[in-house]
Coordinates of C-alpha atoms and ligand atoms in Angstrom, one line a residue:
X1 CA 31.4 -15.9 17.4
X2 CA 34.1 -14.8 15.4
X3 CA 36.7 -12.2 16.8
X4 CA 37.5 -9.5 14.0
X5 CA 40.6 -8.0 16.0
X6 CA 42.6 -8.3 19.3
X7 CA 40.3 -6.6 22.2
X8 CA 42.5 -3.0 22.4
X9 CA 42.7 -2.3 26.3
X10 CA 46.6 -1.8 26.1
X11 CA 47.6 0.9 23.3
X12 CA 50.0 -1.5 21.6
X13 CA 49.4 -4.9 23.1
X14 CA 52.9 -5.3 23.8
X15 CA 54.5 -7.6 25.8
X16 CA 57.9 -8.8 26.5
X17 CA 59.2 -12.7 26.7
X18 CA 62.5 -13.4 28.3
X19 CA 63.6 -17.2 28.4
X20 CA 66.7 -19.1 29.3
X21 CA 69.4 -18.4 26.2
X22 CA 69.8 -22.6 26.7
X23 CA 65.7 -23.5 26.9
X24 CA 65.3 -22.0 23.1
X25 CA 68.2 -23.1 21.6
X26 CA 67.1 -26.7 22.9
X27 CA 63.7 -26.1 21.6
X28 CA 65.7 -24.5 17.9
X29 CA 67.1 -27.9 17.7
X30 CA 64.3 -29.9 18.8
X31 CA 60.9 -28.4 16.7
X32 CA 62.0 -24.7 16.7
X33 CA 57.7 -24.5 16.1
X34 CA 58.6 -24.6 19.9
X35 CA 61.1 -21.9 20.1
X36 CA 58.1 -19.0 19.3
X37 CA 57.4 -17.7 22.9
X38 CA 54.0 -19.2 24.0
X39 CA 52.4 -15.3 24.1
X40 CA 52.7 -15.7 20.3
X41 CA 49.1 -17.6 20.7
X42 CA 47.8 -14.6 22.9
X43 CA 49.0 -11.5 22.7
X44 CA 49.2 -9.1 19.9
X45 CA 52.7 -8.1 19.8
X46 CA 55.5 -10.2 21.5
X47 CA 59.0 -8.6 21.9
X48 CA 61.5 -11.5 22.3
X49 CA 65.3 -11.0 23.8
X50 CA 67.3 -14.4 23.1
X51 CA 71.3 -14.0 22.6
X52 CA 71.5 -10.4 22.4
X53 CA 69.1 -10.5 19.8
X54 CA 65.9 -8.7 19.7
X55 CA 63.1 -9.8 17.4
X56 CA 59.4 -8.6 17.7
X57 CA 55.7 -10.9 17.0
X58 CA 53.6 -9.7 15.4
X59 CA 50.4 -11.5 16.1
X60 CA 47.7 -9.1 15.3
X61 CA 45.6 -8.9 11.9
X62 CA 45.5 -4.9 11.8
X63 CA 49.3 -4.3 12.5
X64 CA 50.0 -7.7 10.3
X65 CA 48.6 -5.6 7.9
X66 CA 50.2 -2.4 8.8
X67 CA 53.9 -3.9 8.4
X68 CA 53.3 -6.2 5.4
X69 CA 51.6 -3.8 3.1
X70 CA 52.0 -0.1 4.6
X71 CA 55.0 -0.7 5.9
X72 CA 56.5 -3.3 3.2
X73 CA 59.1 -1.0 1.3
X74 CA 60.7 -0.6 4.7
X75 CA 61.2 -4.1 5.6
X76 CA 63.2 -6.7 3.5
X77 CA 63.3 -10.7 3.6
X78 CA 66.8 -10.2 5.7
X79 CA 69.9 -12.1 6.3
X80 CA 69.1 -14.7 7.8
X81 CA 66.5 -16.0 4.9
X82 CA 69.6 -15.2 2.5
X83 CA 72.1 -17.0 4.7
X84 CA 69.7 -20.2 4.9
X85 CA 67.8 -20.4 1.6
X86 CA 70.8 -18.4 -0.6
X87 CA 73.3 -21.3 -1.5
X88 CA 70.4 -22.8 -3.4
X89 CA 68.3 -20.3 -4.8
X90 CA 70.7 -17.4 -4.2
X91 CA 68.2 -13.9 -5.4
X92 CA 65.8 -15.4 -7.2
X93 CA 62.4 -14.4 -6.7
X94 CA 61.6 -15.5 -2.9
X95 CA 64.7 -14.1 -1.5
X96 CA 65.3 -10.9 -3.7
X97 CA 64.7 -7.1 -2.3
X98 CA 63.9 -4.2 -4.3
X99 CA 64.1 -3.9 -8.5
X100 CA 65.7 -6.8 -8.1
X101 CA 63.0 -8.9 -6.8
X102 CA 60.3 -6.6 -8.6
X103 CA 62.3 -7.6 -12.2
X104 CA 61.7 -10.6 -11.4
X105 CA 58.3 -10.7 -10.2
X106 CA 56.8 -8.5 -13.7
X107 CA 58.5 -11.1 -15.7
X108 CA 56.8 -14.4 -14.9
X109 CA 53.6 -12.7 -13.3
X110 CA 51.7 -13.3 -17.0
X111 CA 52.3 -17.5 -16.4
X112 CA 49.7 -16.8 -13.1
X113 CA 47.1 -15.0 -14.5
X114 CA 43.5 -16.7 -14.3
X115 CA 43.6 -18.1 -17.6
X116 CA 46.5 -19.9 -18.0
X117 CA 46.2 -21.9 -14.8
X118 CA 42.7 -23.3 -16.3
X119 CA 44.6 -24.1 -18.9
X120 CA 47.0 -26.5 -16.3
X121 CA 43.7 -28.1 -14.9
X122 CA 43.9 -31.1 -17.5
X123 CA 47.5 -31.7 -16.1
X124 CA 46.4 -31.7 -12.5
X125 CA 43.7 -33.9 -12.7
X126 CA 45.7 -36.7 -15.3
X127 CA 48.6 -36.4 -12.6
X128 CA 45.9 -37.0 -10.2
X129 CA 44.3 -39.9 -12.0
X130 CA 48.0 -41.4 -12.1
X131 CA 48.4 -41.2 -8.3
X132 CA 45.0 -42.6 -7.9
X133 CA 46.0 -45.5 -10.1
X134 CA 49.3 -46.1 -8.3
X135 CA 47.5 -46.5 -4.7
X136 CA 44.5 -48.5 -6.1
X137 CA 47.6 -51.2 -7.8
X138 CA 49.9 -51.0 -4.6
X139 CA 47.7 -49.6 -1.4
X140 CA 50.4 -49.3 0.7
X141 CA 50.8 -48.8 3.6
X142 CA 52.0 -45.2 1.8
X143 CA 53.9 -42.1 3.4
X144 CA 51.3 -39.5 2.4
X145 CA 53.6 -36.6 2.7
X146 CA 55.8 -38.4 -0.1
X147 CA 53.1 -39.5 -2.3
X148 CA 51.7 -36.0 -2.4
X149 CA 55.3 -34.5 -3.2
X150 CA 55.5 -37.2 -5.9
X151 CA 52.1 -35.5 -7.6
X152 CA 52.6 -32.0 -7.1
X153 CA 56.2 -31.8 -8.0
X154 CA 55.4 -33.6 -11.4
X155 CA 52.4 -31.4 -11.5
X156 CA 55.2 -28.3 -11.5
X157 CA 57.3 -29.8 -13.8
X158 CA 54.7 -30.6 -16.4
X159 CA 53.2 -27.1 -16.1
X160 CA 56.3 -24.6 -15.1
X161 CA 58.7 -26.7 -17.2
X162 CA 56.5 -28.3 -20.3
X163 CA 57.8 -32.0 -18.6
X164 CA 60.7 -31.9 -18.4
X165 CA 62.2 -35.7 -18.5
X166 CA 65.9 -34.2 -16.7
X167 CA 64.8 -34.0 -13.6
X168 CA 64.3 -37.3 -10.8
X169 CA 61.5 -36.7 -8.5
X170 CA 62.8 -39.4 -6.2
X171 CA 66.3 -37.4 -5.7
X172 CA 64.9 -33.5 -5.7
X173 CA 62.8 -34.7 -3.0
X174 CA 65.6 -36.2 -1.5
X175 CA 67.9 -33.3 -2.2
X176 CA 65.3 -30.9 -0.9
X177 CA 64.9 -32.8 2.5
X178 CA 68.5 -32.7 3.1
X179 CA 69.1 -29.4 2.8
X180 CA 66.2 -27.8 4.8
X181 CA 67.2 -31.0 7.6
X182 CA 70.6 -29.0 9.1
X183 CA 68.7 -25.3 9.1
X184 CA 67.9 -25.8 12.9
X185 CA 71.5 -25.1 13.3
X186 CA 71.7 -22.4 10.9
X187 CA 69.1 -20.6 13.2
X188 CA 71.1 -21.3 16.3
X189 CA 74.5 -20.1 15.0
X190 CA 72.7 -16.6 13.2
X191 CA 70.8 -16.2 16.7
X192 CA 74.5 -16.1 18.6
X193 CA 76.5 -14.4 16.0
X194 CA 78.5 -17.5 15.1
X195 CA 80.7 -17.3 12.0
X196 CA 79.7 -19.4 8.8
X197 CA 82.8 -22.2 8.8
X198 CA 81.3 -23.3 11.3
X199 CA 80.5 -27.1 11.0
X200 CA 77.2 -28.6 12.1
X201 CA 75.8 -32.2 11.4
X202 CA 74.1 -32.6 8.0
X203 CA 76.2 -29.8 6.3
X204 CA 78.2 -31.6 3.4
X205 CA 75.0 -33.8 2.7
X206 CA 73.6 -30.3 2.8
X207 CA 76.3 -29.0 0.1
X208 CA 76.0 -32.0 -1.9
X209 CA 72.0 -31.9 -2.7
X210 CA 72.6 -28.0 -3.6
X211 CA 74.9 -29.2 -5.9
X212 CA 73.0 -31.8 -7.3
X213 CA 69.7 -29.3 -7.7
X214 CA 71.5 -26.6 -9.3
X215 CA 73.6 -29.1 -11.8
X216 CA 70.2 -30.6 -12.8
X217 CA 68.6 -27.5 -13.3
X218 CA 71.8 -25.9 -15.3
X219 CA 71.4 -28.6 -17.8
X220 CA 67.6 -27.9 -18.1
X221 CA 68.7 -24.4 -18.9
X222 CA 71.5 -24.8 -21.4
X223 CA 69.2 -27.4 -23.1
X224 CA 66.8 -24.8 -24.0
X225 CA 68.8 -22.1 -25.2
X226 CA 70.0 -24.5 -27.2
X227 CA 66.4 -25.3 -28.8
X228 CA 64.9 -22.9 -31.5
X229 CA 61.5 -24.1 -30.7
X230 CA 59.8 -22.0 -27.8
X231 CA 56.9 -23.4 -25.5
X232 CA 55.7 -20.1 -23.7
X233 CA 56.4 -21.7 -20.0
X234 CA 57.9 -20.2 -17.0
X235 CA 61.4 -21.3 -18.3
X236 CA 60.9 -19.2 -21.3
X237 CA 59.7 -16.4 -19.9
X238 CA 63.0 -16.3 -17.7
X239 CA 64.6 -16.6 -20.5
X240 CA 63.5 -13.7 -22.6
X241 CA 62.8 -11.3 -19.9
X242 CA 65.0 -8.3 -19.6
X243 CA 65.7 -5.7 -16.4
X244 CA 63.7 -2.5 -17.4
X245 CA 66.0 -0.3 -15.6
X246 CA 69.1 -1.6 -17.6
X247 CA 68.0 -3.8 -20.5
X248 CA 69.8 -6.8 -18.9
X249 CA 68.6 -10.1 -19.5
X250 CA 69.0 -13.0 -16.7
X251 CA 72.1 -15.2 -15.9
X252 CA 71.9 -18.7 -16.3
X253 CA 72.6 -18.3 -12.5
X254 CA 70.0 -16.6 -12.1
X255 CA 67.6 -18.2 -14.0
X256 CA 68.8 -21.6 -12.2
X257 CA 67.9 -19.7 -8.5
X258 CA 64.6 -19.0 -9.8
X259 CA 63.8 -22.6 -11.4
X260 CA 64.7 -24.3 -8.3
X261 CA 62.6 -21.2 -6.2
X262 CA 59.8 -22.4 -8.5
X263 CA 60.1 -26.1 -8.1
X264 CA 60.7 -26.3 -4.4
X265 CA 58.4 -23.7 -3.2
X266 CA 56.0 -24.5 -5.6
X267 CA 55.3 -28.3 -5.0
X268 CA 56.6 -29.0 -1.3
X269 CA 53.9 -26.4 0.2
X270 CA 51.2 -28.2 -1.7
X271 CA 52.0 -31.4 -0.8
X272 CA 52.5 -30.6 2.7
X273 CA 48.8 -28.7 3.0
X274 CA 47.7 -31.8 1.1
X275 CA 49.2 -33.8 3.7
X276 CA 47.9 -32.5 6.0
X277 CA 44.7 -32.4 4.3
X278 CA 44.3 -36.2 4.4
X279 CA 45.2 -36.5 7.9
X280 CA 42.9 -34.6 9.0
X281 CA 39.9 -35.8 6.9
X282 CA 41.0 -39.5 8.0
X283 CA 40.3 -38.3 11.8
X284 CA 36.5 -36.3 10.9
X285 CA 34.5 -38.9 8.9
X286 CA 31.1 -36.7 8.8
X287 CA 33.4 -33.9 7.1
X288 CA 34.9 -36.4 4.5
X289 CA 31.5 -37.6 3.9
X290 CA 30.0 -34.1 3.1
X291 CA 33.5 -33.7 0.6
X292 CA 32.5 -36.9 -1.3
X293 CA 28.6 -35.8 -1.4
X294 CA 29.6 -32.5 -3.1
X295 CA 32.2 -33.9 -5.4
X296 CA 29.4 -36.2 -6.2
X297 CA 27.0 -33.7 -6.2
X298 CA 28.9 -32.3 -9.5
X299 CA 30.7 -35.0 -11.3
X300 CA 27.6 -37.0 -11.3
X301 CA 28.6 -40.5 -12.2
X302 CA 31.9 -39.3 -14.4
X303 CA 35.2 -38.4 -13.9
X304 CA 36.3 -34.5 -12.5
X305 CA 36.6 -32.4 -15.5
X306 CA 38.8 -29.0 -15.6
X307 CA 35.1 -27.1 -14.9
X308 CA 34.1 -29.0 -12.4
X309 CA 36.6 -27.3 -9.6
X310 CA 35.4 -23.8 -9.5
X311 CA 32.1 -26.1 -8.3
X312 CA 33.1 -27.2 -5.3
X313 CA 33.6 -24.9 -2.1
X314 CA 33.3 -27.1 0.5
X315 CA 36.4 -28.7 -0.8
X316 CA 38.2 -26.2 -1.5
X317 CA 37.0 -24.9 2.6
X318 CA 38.4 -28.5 3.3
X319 CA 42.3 -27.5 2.1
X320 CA 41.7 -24.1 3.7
X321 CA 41.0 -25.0 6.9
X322 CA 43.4 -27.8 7.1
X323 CA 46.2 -25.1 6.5
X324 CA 44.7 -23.0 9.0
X325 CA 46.0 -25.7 11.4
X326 CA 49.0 -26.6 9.7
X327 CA 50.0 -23.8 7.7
X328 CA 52.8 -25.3 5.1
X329 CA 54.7 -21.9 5.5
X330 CA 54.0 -21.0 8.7
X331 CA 56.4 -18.3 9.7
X332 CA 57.1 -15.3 7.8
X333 CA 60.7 -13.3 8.4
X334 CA 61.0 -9.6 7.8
X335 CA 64.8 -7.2 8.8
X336 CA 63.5 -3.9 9.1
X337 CA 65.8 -1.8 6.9
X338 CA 64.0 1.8 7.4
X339 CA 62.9 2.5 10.7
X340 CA 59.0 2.9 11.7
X341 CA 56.9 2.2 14.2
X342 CA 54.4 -0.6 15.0
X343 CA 52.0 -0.4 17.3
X344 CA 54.1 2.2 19.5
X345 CA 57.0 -0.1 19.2
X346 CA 59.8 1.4 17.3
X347 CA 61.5 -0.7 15.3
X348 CA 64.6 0.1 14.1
X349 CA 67.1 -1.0 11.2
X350 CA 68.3 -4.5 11.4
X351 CA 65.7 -6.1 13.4
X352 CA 63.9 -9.1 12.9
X353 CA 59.9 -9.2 12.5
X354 CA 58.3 -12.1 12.5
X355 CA 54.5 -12.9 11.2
X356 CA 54.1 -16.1 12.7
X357 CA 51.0 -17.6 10.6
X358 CA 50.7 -20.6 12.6
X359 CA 50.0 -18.7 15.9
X360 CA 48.1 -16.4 14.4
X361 CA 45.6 -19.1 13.0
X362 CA 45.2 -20.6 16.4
X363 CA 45.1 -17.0 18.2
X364 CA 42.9 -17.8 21.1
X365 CA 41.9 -14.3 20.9
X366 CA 40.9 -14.4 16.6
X367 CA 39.2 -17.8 16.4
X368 CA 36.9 -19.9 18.5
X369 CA 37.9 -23.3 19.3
X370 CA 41.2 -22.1 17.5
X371 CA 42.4 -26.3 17.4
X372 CA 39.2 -28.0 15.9
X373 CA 38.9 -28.7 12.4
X374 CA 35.7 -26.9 11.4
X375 CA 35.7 -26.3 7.3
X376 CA 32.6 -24.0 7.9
X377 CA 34.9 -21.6 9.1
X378 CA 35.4 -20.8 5.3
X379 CA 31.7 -21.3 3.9
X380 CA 29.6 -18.5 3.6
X381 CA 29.8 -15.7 5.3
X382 CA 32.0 -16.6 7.7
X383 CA 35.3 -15.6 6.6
X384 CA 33.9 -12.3 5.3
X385 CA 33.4 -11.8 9.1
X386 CA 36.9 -12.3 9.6
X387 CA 39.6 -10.0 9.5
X388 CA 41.6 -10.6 6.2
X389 CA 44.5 -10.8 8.0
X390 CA 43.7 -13.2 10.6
X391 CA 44.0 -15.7 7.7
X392 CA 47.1 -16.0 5.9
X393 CA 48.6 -18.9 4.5
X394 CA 50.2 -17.5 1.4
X395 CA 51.5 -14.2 3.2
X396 CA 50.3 -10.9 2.2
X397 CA 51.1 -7.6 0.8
X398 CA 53.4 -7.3 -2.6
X399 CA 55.0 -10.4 -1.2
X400 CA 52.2 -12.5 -1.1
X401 CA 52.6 -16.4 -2.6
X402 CA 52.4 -15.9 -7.1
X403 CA 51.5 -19.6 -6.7
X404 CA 48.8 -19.6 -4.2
X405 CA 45.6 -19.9 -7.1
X406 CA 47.6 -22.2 -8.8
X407 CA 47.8 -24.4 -5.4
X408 CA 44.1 -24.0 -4.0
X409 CA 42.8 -25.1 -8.1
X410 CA 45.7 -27.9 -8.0
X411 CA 44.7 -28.9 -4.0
X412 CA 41.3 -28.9 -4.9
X413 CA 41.7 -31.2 -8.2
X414 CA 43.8 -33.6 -6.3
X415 CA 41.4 -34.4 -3.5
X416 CA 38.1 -34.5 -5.8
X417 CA 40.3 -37.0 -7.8
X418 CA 41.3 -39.2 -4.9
X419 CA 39.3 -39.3 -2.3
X420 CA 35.9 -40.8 -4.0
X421 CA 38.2 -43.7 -5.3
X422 CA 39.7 -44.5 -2.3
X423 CA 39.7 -44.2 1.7
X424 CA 42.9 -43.2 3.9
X425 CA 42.9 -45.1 6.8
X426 CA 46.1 -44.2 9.0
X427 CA 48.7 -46.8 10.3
X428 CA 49.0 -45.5 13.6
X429 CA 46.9 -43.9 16.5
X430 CA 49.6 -41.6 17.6
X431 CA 49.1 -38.1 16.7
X432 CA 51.1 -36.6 14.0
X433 CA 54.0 -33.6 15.3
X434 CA 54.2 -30.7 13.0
X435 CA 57.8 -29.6 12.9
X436 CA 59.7 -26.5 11.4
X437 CA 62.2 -27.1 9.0
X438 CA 61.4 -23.7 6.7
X439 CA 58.2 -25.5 5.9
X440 CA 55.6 -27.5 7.7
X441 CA 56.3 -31.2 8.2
X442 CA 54.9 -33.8 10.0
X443 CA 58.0 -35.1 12.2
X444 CA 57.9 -38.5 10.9
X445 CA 56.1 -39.8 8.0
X446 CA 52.1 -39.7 7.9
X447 CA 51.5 -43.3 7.0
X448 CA 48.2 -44.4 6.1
X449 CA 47.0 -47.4 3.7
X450 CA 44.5 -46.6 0.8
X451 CA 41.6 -48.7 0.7
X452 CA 39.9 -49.0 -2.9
X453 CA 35.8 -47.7 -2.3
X454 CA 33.1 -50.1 -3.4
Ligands
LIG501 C1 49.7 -24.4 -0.4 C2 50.7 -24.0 -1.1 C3 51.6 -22.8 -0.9 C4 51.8 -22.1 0.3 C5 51.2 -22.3 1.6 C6 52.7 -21.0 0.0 C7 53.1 -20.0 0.9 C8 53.8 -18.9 0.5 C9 54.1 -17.8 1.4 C10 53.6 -17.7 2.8 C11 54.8 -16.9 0.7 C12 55.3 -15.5 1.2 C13 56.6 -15.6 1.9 C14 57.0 -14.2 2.5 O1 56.2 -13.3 2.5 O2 58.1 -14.1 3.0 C15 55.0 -17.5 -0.6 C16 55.8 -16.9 -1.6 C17 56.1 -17.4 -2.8 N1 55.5 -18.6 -3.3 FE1 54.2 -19.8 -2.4 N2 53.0 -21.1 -1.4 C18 52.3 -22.2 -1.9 C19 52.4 -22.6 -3.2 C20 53.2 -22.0 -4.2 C21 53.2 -22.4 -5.6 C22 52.3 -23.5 -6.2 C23 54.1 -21.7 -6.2 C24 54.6 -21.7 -7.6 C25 54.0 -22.3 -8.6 C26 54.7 -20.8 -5.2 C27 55.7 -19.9 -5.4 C28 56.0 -18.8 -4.5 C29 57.0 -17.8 -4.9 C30 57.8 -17.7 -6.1 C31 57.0 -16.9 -3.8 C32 57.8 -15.6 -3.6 C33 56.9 -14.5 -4.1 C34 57.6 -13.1 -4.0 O3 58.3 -12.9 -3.1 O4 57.3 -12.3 -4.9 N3 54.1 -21.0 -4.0 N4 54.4 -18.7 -0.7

């Protein structure tokens, strides 16, 4: 039986978590996927009172949808997401309020419309084919987490950026890591008011892979103003957009915060749900087996072509499922910035909201079995059971992912690609930790060794 909402005998389903100031800021530091108050898996609504600060769960589908869609013009992304993700991609599209952010959005929402991603499908599956040809010549053991970054970030770059050649996926990657590695301690000084000289471990390696990302990406950008010729990608359509309320085109700056916005957020969440993916299919054989029977099923005896993944839903469930367990972005930050009220809470200006996905995907009161990996969950009619909200990987409301087609069609390709070629079989018995550093990440790598099928 599926649940299609939290059972309503309190009004507002409100309740109240008080811990130690010293137990979550050990937990920030440690996995702060540990820091949420446990009701967060429960309860519909958890108020939380840590350092003076309030901040309210919100763990149910109906008012999740209440606050992110009826409620969105009254709630913005907030200070904390600017303090932590603004040195390296200062307003761009992720992090933007207002006309700001909705400039932005009209002028690159035409690169995500149905038609043009078929159109990246032959770049997704060659990129595939090219990881596929790497494990069968060296089968490791690999880091899967790595391997997948490798693929999807040149997948983004072919596509968002027509290939670029400026960019090293070996050092983004790196770049990337180190600067999401110190945020623990972002979240632990913004939680106790602390001012922002203050050091922390991590923080000049920190500076130092901003500063490499948005050099890299400047040169990309004067490049191609530079060039007559134009190639109709996301670069260009930064490029030529213009603010309709004043006419104004974009910054280099600017452009630079949304490239970076585009090549991080739009690679490193793949990968991770891709990850994660693999892992899991590595520990339920009889659901691999039904993957490789459908991908079979339609690609016959030759290779995956570009209309061959609209064909296969049980893959596709396959991807979903895993990031209903491991959701790459699994926490969603809101400051309220007009009051309202949620639930019979009020909420007023300057507090934080928090959606957080991963509890609500393993709500004890919205799923059955909420830990086990069951792809059927999104076969059929199953998820049209569910509450839409009760599901929610890519966010919701005006804010919800641009990328997330682009991601399920690219997920999709990769693993209809790889796994008929080759089976994962992991390195270690120990289970994986998930840990939150902005996104998703397995704690340590996920290593596993390809072995080539017969
Ligand atoms: C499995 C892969 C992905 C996941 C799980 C994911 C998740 C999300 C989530 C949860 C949000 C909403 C954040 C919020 O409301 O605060 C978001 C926003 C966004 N995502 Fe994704 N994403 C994925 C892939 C992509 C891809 C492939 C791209 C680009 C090609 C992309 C670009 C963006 C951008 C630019 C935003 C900001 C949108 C806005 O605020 O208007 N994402 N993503």
């Amino acid at each position: 039986m599926t649940l299609t909402a939290l059972d309503a005998a309190k009004p507002s389903g409100l309740v109240e978590s008080r811990r130690p100031a010293l137990s979550v800021i050990a937990s920030l530091l440690r996995n702060p996927l540990q820091a949420m108050p446990p009701e967060v898996y429960r309860e519909k609504l958890v108020l939380a009172k840590t350092g003076g600060r309030t901040s309210l769960y919100v763990c149910d589908p109906a008012m999740i949808q209440e606050a992110l869609t009826k409620q969105a013009a009254c709630l913005g992304k907030g200070d904390l997401i600017r303090k932590v993700l603004g040195p390296a991609i200062g307003e761009g599209l992720l992090t933007a309020d207002g006309a700001h952010w909705r400039w932005q959005r009209q002028a690159v929402a035409s690169g995500f419309q149905h038609e043009r991603l078929l159109g990246f499908l032959p770049a997704m599956i060659a990129t595939a084919q090219a990881t596929r040809g790497r494990w069968l010549a060296a089968p490791g053991p690999l880091d899967i987490g790595h391997e997948m970054m490798r693929t999807t970030f040149d997948i983004i770059i072919e596509t968002m950026l027509s290939g670029s050649q400026a960019l090293d996926v070996g050092k983004v990657e790196r770049a990337i890591s180190d600067y999401l590695e110190p945020t623990n301690f972002m979240f632990v000084y913004n939680l106790f008011g602390a001012p922002d000289w203050l050091p922390y471990p991590g923080r000049r390696k920190a500076r130092a892979s901003v500063s490499y990302l948005r050099t890299s990406l400047g040169g990309l950008v004067a490049q191609r103003r530079a060039a007559v010729e134009r190639r109709g990608d996301l670069l260009d359509m930064l490029l030529d957009s213009a603010d309709p309320e004043t006419g104004r085109a974009m910054s280099d700056g600017e452009i630079v915060d949304n490239l970076l916005t585009f090549v991080t957020a739009g690679h490193e969440t793949t990968a991770l749900g891709l990850a994660w993916t693999l892992h899991l299919l590595a520990q339920h054989r009889q659901h691999e087996a039904a993957v490789l029977a459908e991908i079979a099923g339609v690609t016959g005896d030759g290779p995956l072509r570009p209309e061959h993944v609209a064909a296969l839903p049980l893959t596709k469930a396959v991807f979903l499922e895993a990031m209903r367990l491991y959701p790459p972005a699994p926490v969603i930050t809101r400051q309220v910035e007009a009051p309202f009220t949620l639930g019979g809470v009020s909420l007023k200006e300057g507090m934080v909201l928090y959606v957080p996905i991963q509890a609500v995907h393993r709500h004890e009161r919205l799923w059955e079995r909420p830990d086990v990996f069951d792809p059927s969950r999104f076969m059929g009619d199953a998820a049209r059971e569910r509450h839409r909200y009760a599901y929610l990987p890519f966010g919701a409301g005006p804010r919800i992912c641009i990328g997330s087609a682009f991601a399920t069609m690219e997920a999709v390709a990769i693993l209809a690609v790889l796994l008929p070629a080759l089976r994962l079989e992991p390195v270690s018995t120990r289970a994986p930790e998930p840990t939150l550093k902005i996104t998703l990440r397995p704690k340590r790598p996920l290593r596993m060794s390809a072995v080539a099928r017969a």
